[in-house]
mmCIF file of C-alpha atoms in Angstrom:
data_model
loop_
_atom_site.group_PDB
_atom_site.id
_atom_site.type_symbol
_atom_site.label_atom_id
_atom_site.label_comp_id
_atom_site.label_asym_id
_atom_site.label_seq_id
_atom_site.Cartn_x
_atom_site.Cartn_y
_atom_site.Cartn_z
ATOM 1 C CA MET G 1 -0.038 0.012 -0.313
ATOM 2 C CA TYR G 2 1.418 3.277 -0.969
ATOM 3 C CA VAL G 3 1.424 5.700 2.258
ATOM 4 C CA PRO G 4 2.349 9.345 2.248
ATOM 5 C CA ALA G 5 4.229 11.020 4.966
ATOM 6 C CA HIS G 6 0.904 13.148 5.213
ATOM 7 C CA PHE G 7 -1.298 10.162 5.258
ATOM 8 C CA SER G 8 1.049 7.798 7.572
ATOM 9 C CA ALA G 9 -1.581 6.629 10.612
ATOM 10 C CA ASP G 10 -0.157 6.822 14.031
ATOM 11 C CA ASP G 11 -0.213 3.981 16.551
ATOM 12 C CA ALA G 12 -2.957 5.605 18.125
ATOM 13 C CA GLU G 13 -4.691 5.331 14.889
ATOM 14 C CA VAL G 14 -4.055 1.736 14.037
ATOM 15 C CA ARG G 15 -4.891 0.661 17.359
ATOM 16 C CA GLU G 16 -8.597 2.276 17.429
ATOM 17 C CA LEU G 17 -9.188 0.917 13.924
ATOM 18 C CA LEU G 18 -7.993 -3.027 15.119
ATOM 19 C CA ALA G 19 -10.145 -2.608 18.061
ATOM 20 C CA GLY G 20 -13.053 -1.524 16.647
ATOM 21 C CA CYS G 21 -13.168 -3.327 13.473
ATOM 22 C CA GLY G 22 -15.838 -5.395 13.609
ATOM 23 C CA ALA G 23 -15.436 -7.585 9.803
ATOM 24 C CA ALA G 24 -12.586 -7.374 7.697
ATOM 25 C CA ASP G 25 -11.230 -9.034 4.420
ATOM 26 C CA LEU G 26 -9.046 -11.807 4.766
ATOM 27 C CA VAL G 27 -6.556 -12.647 1.930
ATOM 28 C CA THR G 28 -4.294 -16.098 1.427
ATOM 29 C CA VAL G 29 -1.908 -17.156 -1.396
ATOM 30 C CA SER G 30 -1.923 -21.125 -1.994
ATOM 31 C CA PRO G 31 -0.857 -23.111 -4.270
ATOM 32 C CA ARG G 32 -4.189 -22.416 -5.710
ATOM 33 C CA GLY G 33 -3.690 -18.593 -5.957
ATOM 34 C CA LEU G 34 -5.245 -15.755 -4.169
ATOM 35 C CA THR G 35 -8.194 -16.380 -1.995
ATOM 36 C CA ALA G 36 -10.739 -13.981 -0.289
ATOM 37 C CA THR G 37 -13.299 -14.078 2.709
ATOM 38 C CA TYR G 38 -15.149 -11.195 4.747
ATOM 39 C CA LEU G 39 -14.633 -12.137 7.930
ATOM 40 C CA PRO G 40 -15.953 -11.161 11.450
ATOM 41 C CA VAL G 41 -13.142 -10.658 13.038
ATOM 42 C CA LEU G 42 -11.991 -9.891 17.202
ATOM 43 C CA TYR G 43 -8.546 -8.118 17.972
ATOM 44 C CA ASP G 44 -6.483 -9.239 20.640
ATOM 45 C CA PRO G 45 -3.823 -6.981 21.511
ATOM 46 C CA SER G 46 -2.179 -9.568 23.866
ATOM 47 C CA VAL G 47 -1.322 -11.615 21.401
ATOM 48 C CA GLY G 48 2.848 -11.736 20.835
ATOM 49 C CA GLU G 49 4.459 -8.755 19.596
ATOM 50 C CA HIS G 50 1.552 -7.546 17.598
ATOM 51 C CA GLY G 51 -1.357 -9.140 18.504
ATOM 52 C CA ALA G 52 -3.178 -11.339 17.161
ATOM 53 C CA VAL G 53 -6.726 -11.175 14.937
ATOM 54 C CA LEU G 54 -9.543 -14.016 15.626
ATOM 55 C CA ALA G 55 -12.008 -15.342 13.077
ATOM 56 C CA HIS G 56 -14.270 -18.164 11.791
ATOM 57 C CA VAL G 57 -14.747 -19.592 8.817
ATOM 58 C CA ALA G 58 -17.517 -22.206 7.176
ATOM 59 C CA ARG G 59 -16.220 -25.729 7.396
ATOM 60 C CA ASN G 60 -17.126 -25.758 3.932
ATOM 61 C CA ASN G 61 -15.467 -22.788 2.602
ATOM 62 C CA ASP G 62 -11.955 -24.749 1.249
ATOM 63 C CA GLN G 63 -9.779 -21.269 2.284
ATOM 64 C CA TRP G 64 -9.225 -22.807 5.604
ATOM 65 C CA ARG G 65 -7.913 -26.103 3.835
ATOM 66 C CA GLU G 66 -5.137 -24.282 1.579
ATOM 67 C CA PRO G 67 -2.013 -23.986 3.228
ATOM 68 C CA ALA G 68 -1.213 -20.386 3.318
ATOM 69 C CA SER G 69 1.831 -19.288 1.660
ATOM 70 C CA GLY G 70 4.101 -16.940 3.107
ATOM 71 C CA GLU G 71 1.975 -13.804 5.168
ATOM 72 C CA SER G 72 -1.062 -13.911 4.536
ATOM 73 C CA LEU G 73 -3.168 -10.215 4.900
ATOM 74 C CA LEU G 74 -5.985 -9.001 6.415
ATOM 75 C CA ILE G 75 -7.375 -5.757 4.797
ATOM 76 C CA VAL G 76 -9.071 -3.331 7.487
ATOM 77 C CA HIS G 77 -11.451 -1.252 6.603
ATOM 78 C CA GLY G 78 -12.288 1.973 8.755
ATOM 79 C CA PRO G 79 -14.609 5.243 7.815
ATOM 80 C CA ASP G 80 -14.403 6.269 4.187
ATOM 81 C CA ALA G 81 -16.496 9.077 2.234
ATOM 82 C CA TYR G 82 -16.398 11.083 -1.312
ATOM 83 C CA VAL G 83 -14.911 14.541 -0.742
ATOM 84 C CA SER G 84 -16.754 17.630 -3.081
ATOM 85 C CA PRO G 85 -14.420 20.322 -4.412
ATOM 86 C CA SER G 86 -17.373 22.398 -3.463
ATOM 87 C CA TRP G 87 -16.600 22.371 0.260
ATOM 88 C CA TYR G 88 -13.025 23.727 -0.502
ATOM 89 C CA ALA G 89 -12.782 27.383 0.761
ATOM 90 C CA SER G 90 -9.742 27.227 -2.163
ATOM 91 C CA LYS G 91 -12.771 26.509 -5.079
ATOM 92 C CA ALA G 92 -13.541 30.194 -4.535
ATOM 93 C CA GLU G 93 -9.927 31.485 -4.532
ATOM 94 C CA HIS G 94 -8.482 29.880 -7.375
ATOM 95 C CA GLY G 95 -10.901 26.833 -8.753
ATOM 96 C CA ARG G 96 -7.727 24.626 -8.790
ATOM 97 C CA VAL G 97 -9.322 21.629 -6.858
ATOM 98 C CA VAL G 98 -10.685 18.588 -7.984
ATOM 99 C CA PRO G 99 -12.586 15.677 -6.322
ATOM 100 C CA THR G 100 -10.745 12.702 -3.830
ATOM 101 C CA TRP G 101 -12.104 10.394 -1.367
ATOM 102 C CA ASN G 102 -11.058 9.978 2.230
ATOM 103 C CA TYR G 103 -10.443 6.797 4.219
ATOM 104 C CA LEU G 104 -8.978 4.953 6.821
ATOM 105 C CA THR G 105 -7.445 1.434 6.392
ATOM 106 C CA ALA G 106 -4.926 -1.176 7.735
ATOM 107 C CA HIS G 107 -3.451 -3.976 5.627
ATOM 108 C CA VAL G 108 -2.802 -6.198 8.541
ATOM 109 C CA TYR G 109 -0.249 -8.923 7.094
ATOM 110 C CA GLY G 110 0.402 -12.066 9.447
ATOM 111 C CA ARG G 111 0.716 -16.005 10.055
ATOM 112 C CA LEU G 112 -2.020 -17.616 9.732
ATOM 113 C CA VAL G 113 -3.166 -20.281 11.908
ATOM 114 C CA VAL G 114 -5.588 -22.766 11.821
ATOM 115 C CA HIS G 115 -7.881 -24.226 14.634
ATOM 116 C CA ASP G 116 -9.697 -26.831 14.092
ATOM 117 C CA ASP G 117 -10.667 -27.590 17.560
ATOM 118 C CA PRO G 118 -13.972 -27.417 18.957
ATOM 119 C CA ALA G 119 -12.899 -25.581 22.623
ATOM 120 C CA TRP G 120 -10.713 -23.318 20.537
ATOM 121 C CA VAL G 121 -13.736 -22.318 18.121
ATOM 122 C CA GLU G 122 -16.268 -22.160 21.514
ATOM 123 C CA SER G 123 -13.996 -19.780 23.334
ATOM 124 C CA MET G 124 -13.265 -17.522 20.340
ATOM 125 C CA VAL G 125 -17.638 -17.589 19.263
ATOM 126 C CA ARG G 126 -18.335 -16.300 22.767
ATOM 127 C CA ARG G 127 -16.145 -13.616 22.660
ATOM 128 C CA LEU G 128 -17.112 -12.157 19.788
ATOM 129 C CA THR G 129 -20.717 -12.512 20.401
ATOM 130 C CA GLU G 130 -20.147 -10.986 23.723
ATOM 131 C CA ARG G 131 -18.555 -7.887 21.980
ATOM 132 C CA HIS G 132 -20.924 -7.621 19.639
ATOM 133 C CA GLU G 133 -23.996 -7.943 22.100
ATOM 134 C CA GLN G 134 -22.239 -5.485 25.079
ATOM 135 C CA GLY G 135 -24.721 -2.584 25.891
ATOM 136 C CA GLY G 136 -27.852 -4.399 23.813
ATOM 137 C CA ASP G 137 -31.176 -4.502 25.273
ATOM 138 C CA PRO G 138 -32.311 -7.170 24.900
ATOM 139 C CA SER G 139 -29.129 -9.003 24.294
ATOM 140 C CA TRP G 140 -28.074 -12.521 23.430
ATOM 141 C CA ALA G 141 -25.893 -15.104 24.630
ATOM 142 C CA VAL G 142 -24.478 -18.352 23.460
ATOM 143 C CA ASP G 143 -26.243 -20.494 26.271
ATOM 144 C CA ASP G 144 -29.406 -18.738 25.449
ATOM 145 C CA ALA G 145 -29.636 -21.935 22.360
ATOM 146 C CA PRO G 146 -29.778 -25.273 23.047
ATOM 147 C CA PRO G 147 -26.524 -27.171 23.822
ATOM 148 C CA ALA G 148 -27.111 -29.432 20.745
ATOM 149 C CA PHE G 149 -27.692 -27.059 18.814
ATOM 150 C CA VAL G 150 -24.493 -24.305 19.638
ATOM 151 C CA ALA G 151 -22.310 -27.914 19.394
ATOM 152 C CA GLY G 152 -24.109 -28.576 16.005
ATOM 153 C CA GLN G 153 -22.999 -24.968 14.924
ATOM 154 C CA LEU G 154 -19.857 -24.929 15.855
ATOM 155 C CA ARG G 155 -18.840 -27.947 14.204
ATOM 156 C CA ALA G 156 -19.778 -26.434 11.129
ATOM 157 C CA ILE G 157 -17.219 -23.918 11.419
ATOM 158 C CA VAL G 158 -13.160 -23.441 11.782
ATOM 159 C CA GLY G 159 -10.839 -21.418 13.918
ATOM 160 C CA LEU G 160 -8.639 -18.861 12.627
ATOM 161 C CA GLU G 161 -6.167 -16.729 14.301
ATOM 162 C CA LEU G 162 -3.555 -14.116 12.352
ATOM 163 C CA ARG G 163 -0.658 -13.663 14.555
ATOM 164 C CA VAL G 164 0.150 -9.837 13.192
ATOM 165 C CA THR G 165 3.615 -9.548 11.818
ATOM 166 C CA ARG G 166 3.538 -6.088 10.832
ATOM 167 C CA VAL G 167 0.566 -3.529 9.833
ATOM 168 C CA LYS G 168 0.716 -0.408 7.168
ATOM 169 C CA ALA G 169 -1.961 1.543 8.111
ATOM 170 C CA LYS G 170 -3.574 4.760 5.881
ATOM 171 C CA ALA G 171 -5.280 7.609 7.315
ATOM 172 C CA LYS G 172 -6.160 9.810 3.938
ATOM 173 C CA MET G 173 -8.461 12.996 6.219
ATOM 174 C CA SER G 174 -7.856 15.856 4.430
ATOM 175 C CA GLN G 175 -4.417 16.415 6.156
ATOM 176 C CA ASN G 176 -2.516 17.783 3.027
ATOM 177 C CA ARG G 177 -5.068 20.767 2.490
ATOM 178 C CA PRO G 178 -5.022 24.309 3.849
ATOM 179 C CA GLU G 179 -6.824 25.049 7.160
ATOM 180 C CA ALA G 180 -9.735 26.657 5.547
ATOM 181 C CA ASP G 181 -10.352 23.673 3.183
ATOM 182 C CA ILE G 182 -10.235 21.316 6.319
ATOM 183 C CA ALA G 183 -12.868 23.298 8.101
ATOM 184 C CA GLY G 184 -15.402 23.085 4.794
ATOM 185 C CA VAL G 185 -14.741 19.080 4.440
ATOM 186 C CA ILE G 186 -15.608 18.792 7.986
ATOM 187 C CA ALA G 187 -18.880 21.257 7.691
ATOM 188 C CA GLY G 188 -19.660 19.230 4.346
ATOM 189 C CA TYR G 189 -19.376 15.842 5.918
ATOM 190 C CA ARG G 190 -21.907 17.290 8.824
ATOM 191 C CA ALA G 191 -24.535 18.967 6.281
ATOM 192 C CA ARG G 192 -24.958 15.541 4.913
ATOM 193 C CA GLY G 193 -25.007 14.046 8.111
ATOM 194 C CA ASP G 194 -21.926 12.299 8.304
ATOM 195 C CA ALA G 195 -20.774 12.688 12.172
ATOM 196 C CA THR G 196 -18.764 9.827 11.980
ATOM 197 C CA MET G 197 -16.654 11.177 8.772
ATOM 198 C CA ALA G 198 -16.494 14.842 9.669
ATOM 199 C CA ASP G 199 -15.211 13.209 13.428
ATOM 200 C CA ALA G 200 -12.637 11.456 11.430
ATOM 201 C CA VAL G 201 -11.469 14.192 9.458
ATOM 202 C CA ARG G 202 -11.349 16.329 12.424
ATOM 203 C CA THR G 203 -9.231 13.920 14.838
ATOM 204 C CA ALA G 204 -6.509 13.135 12.079
ATOM 205 C CA THR G 205 -6.035 16.910 11.265
ATOM 206 C CA ARG G 206 -5.288 17.561 14.671
ATOM 207 C CA ARG G 207 -3.293 14.719 14.844
ATOM 208 C CA ALA G 208 -1.040 15.684 12.313
ATOM 209 C CA ALA G 209 -0.844 19.360 13.503
ATOM 210 C CA ARG G 210 0.778 18.311 16.559
ATOM 211 C CA GLU G 211 3.647 16.026 14.926
ATOM 212 C CA GLU G 212 4.405 19.146 12.539
#
């Protein structure tokens, strides 16, 4: 991934992105070529030097059966959205502006470990469920389902663990624009009702300003 210095995500942004990631694209290379699957994931920072990403796939998904060659790749997606040139103060000044796209993403590389182990898979599924059910009213727990049914569902999936070796992350959030243009982008997102992107641009540009 091409990452210009002014769009390089810092450690705090990477940690926040991985901790908040609900699902991501797992890409592996095997003798049969490239395979990709979009998976619900859970980041565990306590594993190894860089943490691990936990997931599961359907047993019928051949991706887990094909030994991964070298590093595997998890593509994590943060918030993203179009940027209209009409939001820039620069448009009124000289008109030399074009559309672009703001986004936050990370390419997480690591060694893929397969866990065809019911106990490991059950523990991971419980953790994943508890994370996403937290604060729900009502909420659901694995034990709400009949034990025999749960056991059958667990037999139908296989656990995956990506033990992270390195991360390349990019936060392209208008950091390269003049202050007035940044303010226009934030206002443009808010006018569209996209508070998530407005906050993401504000946070990224403030961090960039502190580092200058």
